[in-house]
Structure formats: C-alpha cells, structure tokens
XYZ file of C-alpha atoms in Angstrom:
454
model
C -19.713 5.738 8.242
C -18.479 6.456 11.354
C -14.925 7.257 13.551
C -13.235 7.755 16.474
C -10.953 10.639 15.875
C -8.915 11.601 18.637
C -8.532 15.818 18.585
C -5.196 16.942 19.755
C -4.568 20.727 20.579
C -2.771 22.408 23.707
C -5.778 25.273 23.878
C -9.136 23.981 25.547
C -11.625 25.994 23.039
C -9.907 24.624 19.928
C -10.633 20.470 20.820
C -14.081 21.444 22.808
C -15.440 23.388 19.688
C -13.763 20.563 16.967
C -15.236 18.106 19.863
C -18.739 19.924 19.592
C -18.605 20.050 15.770
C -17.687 16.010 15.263
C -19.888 14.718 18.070
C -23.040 16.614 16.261
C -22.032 14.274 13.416
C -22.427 11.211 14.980
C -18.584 10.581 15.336
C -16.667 9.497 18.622
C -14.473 11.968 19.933
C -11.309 11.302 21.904
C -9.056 14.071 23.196
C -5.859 15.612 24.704
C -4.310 18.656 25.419
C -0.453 17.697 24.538
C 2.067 15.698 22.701
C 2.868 12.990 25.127
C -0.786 12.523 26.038
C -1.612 12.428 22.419
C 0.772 9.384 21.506
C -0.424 7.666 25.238
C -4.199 7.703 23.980
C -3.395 6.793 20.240
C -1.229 3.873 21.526
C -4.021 2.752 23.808
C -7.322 3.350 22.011
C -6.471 2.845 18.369
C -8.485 6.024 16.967
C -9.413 5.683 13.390
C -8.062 9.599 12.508
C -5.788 12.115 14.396
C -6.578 15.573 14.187
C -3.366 17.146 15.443
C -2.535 21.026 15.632
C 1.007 21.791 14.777
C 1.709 24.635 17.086
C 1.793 23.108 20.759
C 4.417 23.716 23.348
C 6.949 21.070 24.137
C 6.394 18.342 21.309
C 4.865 20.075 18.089
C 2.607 18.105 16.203
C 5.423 17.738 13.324
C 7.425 15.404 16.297
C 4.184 14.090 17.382
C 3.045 12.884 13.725
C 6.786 11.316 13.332
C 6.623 9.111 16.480
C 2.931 7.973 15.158
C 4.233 7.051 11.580
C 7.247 5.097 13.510
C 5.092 3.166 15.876
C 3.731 -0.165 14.256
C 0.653 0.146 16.551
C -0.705 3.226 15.082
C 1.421 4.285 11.620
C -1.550 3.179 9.471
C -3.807 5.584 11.233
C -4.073 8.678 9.194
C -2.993 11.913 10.774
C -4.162 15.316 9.513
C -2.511 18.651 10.678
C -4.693 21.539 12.025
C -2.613 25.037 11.879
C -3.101 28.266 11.649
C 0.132 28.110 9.471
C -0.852 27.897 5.563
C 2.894 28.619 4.116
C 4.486 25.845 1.794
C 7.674 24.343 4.190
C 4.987 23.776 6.965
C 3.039 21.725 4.861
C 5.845 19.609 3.101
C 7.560 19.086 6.871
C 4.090 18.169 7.477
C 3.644 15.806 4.895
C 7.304 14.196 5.073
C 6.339 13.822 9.061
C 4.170 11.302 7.698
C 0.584 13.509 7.927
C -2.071 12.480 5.278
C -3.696 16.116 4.919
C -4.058 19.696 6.660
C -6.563 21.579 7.775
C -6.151 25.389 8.168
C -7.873 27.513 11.108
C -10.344 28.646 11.054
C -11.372 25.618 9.801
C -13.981 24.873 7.127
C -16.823 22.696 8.071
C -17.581 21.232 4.387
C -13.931 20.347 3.882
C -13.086 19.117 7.975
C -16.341 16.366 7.350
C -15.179 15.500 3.648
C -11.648 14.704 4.658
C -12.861 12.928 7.364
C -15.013 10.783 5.561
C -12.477 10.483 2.763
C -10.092 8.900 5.471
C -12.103 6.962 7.191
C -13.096 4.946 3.880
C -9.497 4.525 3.403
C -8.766 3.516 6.987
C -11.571 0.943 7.540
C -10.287 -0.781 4.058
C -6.469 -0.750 5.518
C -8.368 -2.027 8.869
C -9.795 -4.912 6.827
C -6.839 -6.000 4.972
C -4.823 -6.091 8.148
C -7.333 -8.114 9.942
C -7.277 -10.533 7.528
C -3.169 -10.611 7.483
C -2.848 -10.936 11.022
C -5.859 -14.462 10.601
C -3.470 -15.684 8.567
C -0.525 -15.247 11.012
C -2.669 -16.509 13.439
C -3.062 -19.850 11.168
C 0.924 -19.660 10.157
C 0.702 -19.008 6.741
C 1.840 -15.790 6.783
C 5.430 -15.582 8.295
C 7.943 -12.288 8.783
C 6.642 -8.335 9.023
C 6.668 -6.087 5.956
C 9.576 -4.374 4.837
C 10.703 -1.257 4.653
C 7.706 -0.050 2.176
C 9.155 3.182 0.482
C 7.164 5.875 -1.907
C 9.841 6.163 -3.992
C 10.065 4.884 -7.933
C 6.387 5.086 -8.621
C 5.104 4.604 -11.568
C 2.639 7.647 -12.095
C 0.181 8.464 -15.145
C -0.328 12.074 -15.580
C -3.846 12.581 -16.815
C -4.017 16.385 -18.047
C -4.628 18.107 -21.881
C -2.417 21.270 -20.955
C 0.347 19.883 -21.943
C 2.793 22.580 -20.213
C 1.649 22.073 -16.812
C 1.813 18.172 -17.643
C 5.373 18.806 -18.712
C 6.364 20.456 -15.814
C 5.115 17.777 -13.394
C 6.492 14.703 -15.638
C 9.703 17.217 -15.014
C 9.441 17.208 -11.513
C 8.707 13.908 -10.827
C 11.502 12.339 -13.176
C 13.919 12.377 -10.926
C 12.622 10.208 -8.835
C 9.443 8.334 -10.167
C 8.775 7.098 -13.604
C 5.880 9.814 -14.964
C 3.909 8.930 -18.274
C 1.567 12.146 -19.770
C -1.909 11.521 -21.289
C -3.797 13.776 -22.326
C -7.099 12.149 -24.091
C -9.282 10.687 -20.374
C -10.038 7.439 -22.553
C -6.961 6.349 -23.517
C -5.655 7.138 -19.728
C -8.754 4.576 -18.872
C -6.745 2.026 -20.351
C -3.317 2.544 -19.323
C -4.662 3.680 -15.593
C -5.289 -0.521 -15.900
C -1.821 -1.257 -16.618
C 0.986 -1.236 -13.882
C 0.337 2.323 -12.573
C 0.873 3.361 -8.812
C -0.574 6.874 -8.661
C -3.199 8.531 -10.860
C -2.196 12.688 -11.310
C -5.507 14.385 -13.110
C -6.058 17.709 -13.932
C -9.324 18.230 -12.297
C -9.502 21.976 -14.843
C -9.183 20.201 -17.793
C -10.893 21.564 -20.913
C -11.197 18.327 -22.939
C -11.982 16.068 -20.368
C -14.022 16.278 -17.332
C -11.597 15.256 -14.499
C -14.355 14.573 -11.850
C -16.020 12.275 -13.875
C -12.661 11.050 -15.173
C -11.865 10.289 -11.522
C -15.364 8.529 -10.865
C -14.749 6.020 -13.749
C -11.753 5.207 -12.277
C -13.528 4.282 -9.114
C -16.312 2.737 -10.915
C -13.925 0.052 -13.012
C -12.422 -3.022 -10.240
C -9.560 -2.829 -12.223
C -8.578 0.390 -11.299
C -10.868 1.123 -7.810
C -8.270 0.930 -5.437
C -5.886 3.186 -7.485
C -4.820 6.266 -5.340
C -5.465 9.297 -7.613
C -4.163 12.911 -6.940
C -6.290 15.491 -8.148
C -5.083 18.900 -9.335
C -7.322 22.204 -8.480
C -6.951 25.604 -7.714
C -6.713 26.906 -4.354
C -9.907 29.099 -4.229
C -12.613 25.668 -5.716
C -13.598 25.088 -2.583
C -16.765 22.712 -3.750
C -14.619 20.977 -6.783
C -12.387 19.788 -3.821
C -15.429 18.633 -1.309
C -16.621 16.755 -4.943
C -13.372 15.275 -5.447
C -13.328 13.579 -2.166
C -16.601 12.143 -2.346
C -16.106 10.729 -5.323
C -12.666 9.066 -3.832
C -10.051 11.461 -5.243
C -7.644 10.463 -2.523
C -6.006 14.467 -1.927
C -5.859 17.349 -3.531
C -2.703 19.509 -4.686
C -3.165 23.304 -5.162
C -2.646 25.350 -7.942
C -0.144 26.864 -8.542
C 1.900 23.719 -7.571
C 4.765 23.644 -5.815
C 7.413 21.116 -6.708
C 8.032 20.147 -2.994
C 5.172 19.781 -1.932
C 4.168 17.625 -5.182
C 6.894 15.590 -4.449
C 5.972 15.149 -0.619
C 2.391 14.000 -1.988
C 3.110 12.104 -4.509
C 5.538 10.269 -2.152
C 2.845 9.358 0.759
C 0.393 8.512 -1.957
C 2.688 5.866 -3.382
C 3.571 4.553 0.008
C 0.263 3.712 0.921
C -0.623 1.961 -1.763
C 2.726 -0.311 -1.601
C 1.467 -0.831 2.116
C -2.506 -1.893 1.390
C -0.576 -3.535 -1.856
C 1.445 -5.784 0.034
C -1.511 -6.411 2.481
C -3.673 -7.484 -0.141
C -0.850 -9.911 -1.627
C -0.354 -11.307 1.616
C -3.961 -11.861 2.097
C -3.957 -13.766 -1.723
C -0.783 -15.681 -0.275
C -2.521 -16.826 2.843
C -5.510 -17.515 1.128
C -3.482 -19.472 -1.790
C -1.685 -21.522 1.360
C -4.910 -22.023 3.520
C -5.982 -24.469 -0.163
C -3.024 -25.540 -1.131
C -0.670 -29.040 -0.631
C 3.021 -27.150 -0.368
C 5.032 -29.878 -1.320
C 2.927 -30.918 -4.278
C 0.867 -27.518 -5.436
C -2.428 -29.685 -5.225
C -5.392 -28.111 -3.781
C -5.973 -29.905 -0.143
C -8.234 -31.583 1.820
C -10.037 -28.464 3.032
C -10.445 -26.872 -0.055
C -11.770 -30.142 -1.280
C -14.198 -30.406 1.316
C -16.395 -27.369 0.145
C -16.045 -28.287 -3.328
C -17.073 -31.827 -2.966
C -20.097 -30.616 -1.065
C -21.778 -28.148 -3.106
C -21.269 -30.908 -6.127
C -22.707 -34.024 -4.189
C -25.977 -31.338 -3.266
C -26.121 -30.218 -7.432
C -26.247 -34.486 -7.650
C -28.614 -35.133 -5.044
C -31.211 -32.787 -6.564
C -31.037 -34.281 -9.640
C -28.094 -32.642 -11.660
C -25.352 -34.532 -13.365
C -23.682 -37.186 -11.355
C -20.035 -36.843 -9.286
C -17.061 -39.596 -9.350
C -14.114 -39.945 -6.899
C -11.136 -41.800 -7.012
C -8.914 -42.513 -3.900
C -5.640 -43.196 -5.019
C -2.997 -44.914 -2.827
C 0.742 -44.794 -3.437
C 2.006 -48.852 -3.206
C 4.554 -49.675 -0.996
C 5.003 -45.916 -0.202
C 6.584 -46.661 3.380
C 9.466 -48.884 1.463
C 10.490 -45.925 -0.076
C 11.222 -43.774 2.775
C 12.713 -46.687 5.016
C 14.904 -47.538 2.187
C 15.888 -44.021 0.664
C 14.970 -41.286 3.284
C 11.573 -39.141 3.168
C 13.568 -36.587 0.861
C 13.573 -39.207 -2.100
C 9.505 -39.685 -0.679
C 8.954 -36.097 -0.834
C 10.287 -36.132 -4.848
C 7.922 -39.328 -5.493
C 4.897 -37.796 -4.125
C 5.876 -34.541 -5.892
C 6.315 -35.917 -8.971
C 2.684 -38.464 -9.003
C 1.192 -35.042 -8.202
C 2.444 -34.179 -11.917
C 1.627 -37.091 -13.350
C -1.592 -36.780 -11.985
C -2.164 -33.288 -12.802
C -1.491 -34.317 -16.519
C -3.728 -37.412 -16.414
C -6.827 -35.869 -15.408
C -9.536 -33.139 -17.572
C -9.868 -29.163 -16.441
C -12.634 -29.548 -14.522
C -11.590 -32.364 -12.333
C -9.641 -31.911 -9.143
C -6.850 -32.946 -7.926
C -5.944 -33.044 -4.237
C -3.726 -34.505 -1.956
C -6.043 -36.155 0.959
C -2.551 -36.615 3.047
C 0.285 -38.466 3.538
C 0.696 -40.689 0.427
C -2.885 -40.951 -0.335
C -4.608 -38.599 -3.249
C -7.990 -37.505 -4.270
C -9.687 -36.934 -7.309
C -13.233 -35.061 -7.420
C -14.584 -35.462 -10.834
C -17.775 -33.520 -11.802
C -20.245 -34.725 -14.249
C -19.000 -38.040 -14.728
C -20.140 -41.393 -14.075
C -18.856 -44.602 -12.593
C -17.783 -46.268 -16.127
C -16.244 -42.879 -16.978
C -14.163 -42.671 -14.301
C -13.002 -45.655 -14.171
C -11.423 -45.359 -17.795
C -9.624 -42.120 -16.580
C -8.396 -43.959 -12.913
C -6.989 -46.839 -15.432
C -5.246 -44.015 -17.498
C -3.615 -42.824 -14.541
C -2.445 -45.916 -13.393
C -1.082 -46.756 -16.364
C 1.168 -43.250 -17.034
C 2.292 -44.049 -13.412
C 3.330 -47.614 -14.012
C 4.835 -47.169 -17.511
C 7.691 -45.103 -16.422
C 10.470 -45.050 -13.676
C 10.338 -42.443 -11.401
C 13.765 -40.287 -11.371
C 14.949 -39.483 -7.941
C 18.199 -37.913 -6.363
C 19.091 -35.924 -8.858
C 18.105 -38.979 -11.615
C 21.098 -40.706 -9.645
C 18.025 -43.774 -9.332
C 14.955 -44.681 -11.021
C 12.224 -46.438 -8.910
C 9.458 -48.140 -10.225
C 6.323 -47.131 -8.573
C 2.600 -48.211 -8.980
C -0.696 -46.956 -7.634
C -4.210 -48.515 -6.654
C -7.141 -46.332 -6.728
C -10.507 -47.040 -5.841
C -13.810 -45.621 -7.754
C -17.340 -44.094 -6.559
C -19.801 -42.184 -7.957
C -22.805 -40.597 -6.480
C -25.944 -42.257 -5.948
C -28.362 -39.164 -5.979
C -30.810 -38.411 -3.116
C -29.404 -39.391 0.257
C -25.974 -39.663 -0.891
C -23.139 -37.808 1.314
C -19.592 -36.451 0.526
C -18.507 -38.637 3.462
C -20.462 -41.723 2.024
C -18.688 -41.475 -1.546
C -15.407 -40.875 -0.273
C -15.686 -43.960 2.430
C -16.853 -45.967 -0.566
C -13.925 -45.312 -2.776
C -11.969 -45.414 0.220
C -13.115 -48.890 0.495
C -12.188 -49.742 -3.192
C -8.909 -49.202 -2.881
C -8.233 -51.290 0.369
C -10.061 -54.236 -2.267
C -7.250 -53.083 -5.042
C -4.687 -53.545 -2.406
C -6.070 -56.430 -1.148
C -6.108 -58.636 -4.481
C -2.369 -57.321 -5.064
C -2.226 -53.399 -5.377
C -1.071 -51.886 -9.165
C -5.166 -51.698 -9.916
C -8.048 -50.149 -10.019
C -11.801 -51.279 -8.361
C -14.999 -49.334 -9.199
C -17.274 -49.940 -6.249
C -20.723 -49.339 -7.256
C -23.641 -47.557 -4.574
C-alpha cells in the first residue's frame, strides 16, 4: 500500500536522503524545510503521514505537531517525530503534542518502512470511515461535529503472566483508566471481546506467545479493530518490525516508564474513541438512510432493493411474493380537525399495530404520507389476504388514544392485495396492482380489504 508522506526537516541532506529512501519504495514524497511551510503543505495537500524532526529553528516540531493535532483538516493524519534526541521527556512531550511514534537518527530502515506501513493501514481505514461520515452529511443524516473525544477512562486489559510487571502497570494506569490483568492468552481472547478499549500484551511472555496472541486478535472481527500496545525490550529490534506487521498498533520499551506509558496509552485510547465514533456515525447514517423517523419502519428505499431481489427469486421459479398497500381512511380529517401532531401519533401508533400484526419475515414500511407497505415473502394471494384482514381488524377493534389519551379516535384502514405472477412480473407491476386494490376498497366504502389477482 502506498503514501504520500510529507518529510519535514530544516537540514537539506536529512529530507533528500529520507526523500531518496521512500521514493525507492514506491511512496510519494512531499517536503519542506521549516515549521510554517510544513503546516502550509499539510493544510493544502492532505499527506497521509508526517515525518517531522523535532530540532528545527523557529517552530520545533513539538509546536508544529500541536498546531496539526488542533487543525480539523489534518489532526487525523498521523505524525511521527524524527530526532536525534532518544531521552524519555522528549518522547512523552512528543507524544502529548499529539505524535503517533518516533523515529531516532540515524534512522533504521526496517523499522522507518514498518511504521510507515503500520500507519498507513490505520490512516486509509480512518480515511474510509470519514468519507463515509461526511456522505452522510452530505445526505443530512448526520448533523453536528464530534466532541471533544478524550483518551482518558479507558478501559484496558493487561495481557501478561509476570504478574509483577502486570501489577505495576494496572498500578500506573489506575489512576486514570480502569486496568483488568490476565494472565492465561485464552481467557484474555474472551474478555479482549467484551467492552475493552486498549489491548496491553507482554510480547516476552513465557506462557503465552504474545505475537501470536496479538495475531488472533486481529484474526477474530470481534476484536480486529482493537488497538493493542505491545510490550518489548528496547534492543528486539525484529520482534518490534513483527509486531507491526502483524497490526500491533506501537510498541512501549522495556524497562517502562510510567509517563511515557501513560502518554501511550492515552493516544491509543483516543483514536479509537475517534474511528469509534466514526464508525457509529456511519451505523447511524446508515440506520437513517432505511428508516421512517417518525414511525421506526424501514422506508421506501430500503424497500425498493428488498422487493427486487424477492420478485427476481419469484420470477425464476422460487416461492411466490405478496404485497399489501394499506391506506389510512379519512387520514386528512384527522389533521384538519386535530392538527398534524395528533396525525403524527395516529400514524405512529398503526405503525405498531402493524408491526404486531404481521410474521418476522415480512416487512413493514411506510411508502409515505399516510399510506403503508407490506412485502411479504413466500406467501401467496389467499395467505395474505387472511393476514391484511387481521390487520384490519386489530386496527378497527380499538380506539386510537391521542393527546395524551385526552381523545380516542376511531380509525379504519383499506388495504389492497397482490402477489407475484412469476416470469415477467415486476416490483413496479405488483405494487401498481395492489395499489389498484385499495383505490377498489375505498371505492366500495373503505374499512376493507380487496385481493386483486394477476
């Protein structure tokens, strides 16, 4: 996979050699030479990583990594540090900055392309889920921005059979998160399914093998997307390259240091809240995009594609498809006379009514206005005409309670029935003929039902 990385350093030979190195490797190389120039070409070409040296005059990459992380345009792209610096406050500034990883000069070739590509998995799933948030904004069914998405008050499942060092992070991370220790990897399976935020594993364990503890993680849909910090010593150069192949999302040295644990464990948990509440704004927009608001029914679109690949299982010879078009009587009456809030509560509650009348495999929809839709699978004409007349009948027996159940209104339906006719038959054509049943039902005095036959 591919990226455009934009290199930032103030020295010419450090971005032409990194610039040398990437574009061998089939990656698309943007570059500049300072701070201000940095944030300029970010803000205007939308890179997919930053490398960014810390030690430049003017604006140090520290200020220049803040003023990324605070810009909506370009605080989901990930940012990793390049210094010659390897001392602990440089890399927890670093990390509370907002930067996703370092890289120390001179820098390693094995680990520069394996964060890279580590990052630019993660950033070309973020890029999805925010294309398909900002569709749905597009389509206004996705309304306000995110809030304030913080990394703190995780809940964090420490994977790890020496039970000291497991200890000692639970300790740690207390204070501010909510740690559970495990120390057997199949039981941590299990609860890594559960409501868990971050994954910690000991990637040394003796029991366990926390590479291939990692990989199962990745392997299971429950738990793919979980971010997981793994746990190695300084000097395992390879176990680290492994680890991020695999989809270990960072690594935290050995011996560990409590700040920089906590700075970690922090932009871990942040970034999954963010892609967390992209993906449940993408479910939202997806749930709106099929569904009736007032009444909870699926809609007319949704019906559309469900109706279609039914009438085609029909036409080739599979079990035959009913629809009934129902009709509200008299519908208008009730908003002249009451208001179209006291309209909105009848239509709201036929939709339950309905809902209740009708088998698990049928479908319910609201068409529009007053007017309802029923897509029944695998039934025939005389079948659904017994359910339409059951319908009708919970409908008719009881008052409706509106305002408050200030009023009771009587209110009756007519619905008209079609079923499919096999080869040649359309969605359209079954649909126009119930459609054309229930204008008979209202016709010959409404509170009925007509089955119109092919």
């Amino acid at each position: 996979m591919s990226a455009r990385i934009l290199v930032v350093d103030d020295i010419e030979s450090n971005v032409r050699l990194l610039e040398a190195k990437l574009t061998a490797e089939y990656y698309e190389v943007l570059t500049a030479n300072d701070g201000p120039t940095a944030l300029a070409v970010a803000a205007s070409e939308l890179p997919d990583i930053v490398l960014l040296d810390v030690m430049m005059p003017g604006m140090d990459g520290f200020d220049v990594c803040r003023r990324l992380k605070d810009d909506p345009l370009t605080r989901h792209v990930p940012v990793v540090l390049v210094t010659a610096l390897d001392g602990r406050a440089d890399r927890v500034a670093g990390l509370e900055a907002g930067a996703d990883d370092f890289l120390t000069k001179p820098i390693d070739d094995v680990m520069l392309f394996a964060r890279v590509r580590s990052l630019t998995r993660l950033k070309a799933v973020i890029d999805e889920l925010r294309d398909r948030e900002a569709s749905g904004r597009r389509m206004g069914v996705i309304a306000g921005a995110a809030s304030r998405l913080g990394g703190s008050g995780g809940r964090i499942l420490i994977v790890d059979d020496n039970l000291r060092q497991a200890e000692r992070v639970a300790a740690e991370l207390s204070i501010e998160h909510r740690p559970v220790v495990e120390s057997e990897a199949y039981k941590a399976v299990l609860t890594a399914r559960g409501p868990v935020d971050l994954v910690i594993c000991n990637l040394n364990a003796k029991s366990f093998d926390g590479l291939r503890f990692a990989a199962q993680l990745r392997s299971d849909e429950a738990t793919r997307s979980l971010p997981i910090l793994g746990v190695a010593d300084l000097d395992e150069r390879q176990k680290a390259v492994k680890a991020l192949e695999i989809g270990i999302n960072d690594i935290l040295a050995r011996p560990i240091d409590p700040g920089e644990l906590a700075a970690r464990v922090r932009t871990q948990i942040r970034r999954k809240r963010y892609t967390d509440y992209l993906r449940s704004n993408l479910d939202h927009s997806l749930e709106l995009a099929v569904t009736d608001q007032l009444t909870g029914l699926h809609n007319r679109r949704y019906m559309a594609g469900q109706l279609e690949a039914l009438m085609r299982r029909a036409a080739q010879g599979g079990e035959p498809v009913s629809v009934l078009v129902i009709d509200i009587d008299h519908f208008k009456k009730v908003n002249d006379s009451f208001g179209h809030d006291v309209g909105d509560e009848v239509l709201s509650e036929f939709a339950v009514r309905l809902a209740s009348n009708v088998r698990a495999i049928d479908l319910p929809v609201r068409h529009g206005g007053e007017e309802f839709v029923v897509v029944m699978p695998d039934t025939d004409l005389e079948d659904a005409r017994r359910i339409a007349e059951r319908i009708r009948l919970h409908v008719a027996g009881a008052p409706f309670r509106v305002m408050g159940g200030e009023e009771l209104l009587s209110v009756t339906i007519s619905i008209g029935v079609a079923s499919s006719c096999g080869e040649g038959d359309t969605p359209q054509a079954i649909v126009k003929r119930a459609d054309e049943a229930v204008y008979e039902a209202k016709s010959r005095g409404r509170n009925r039902v007509i089955a119109r036959a092919a």
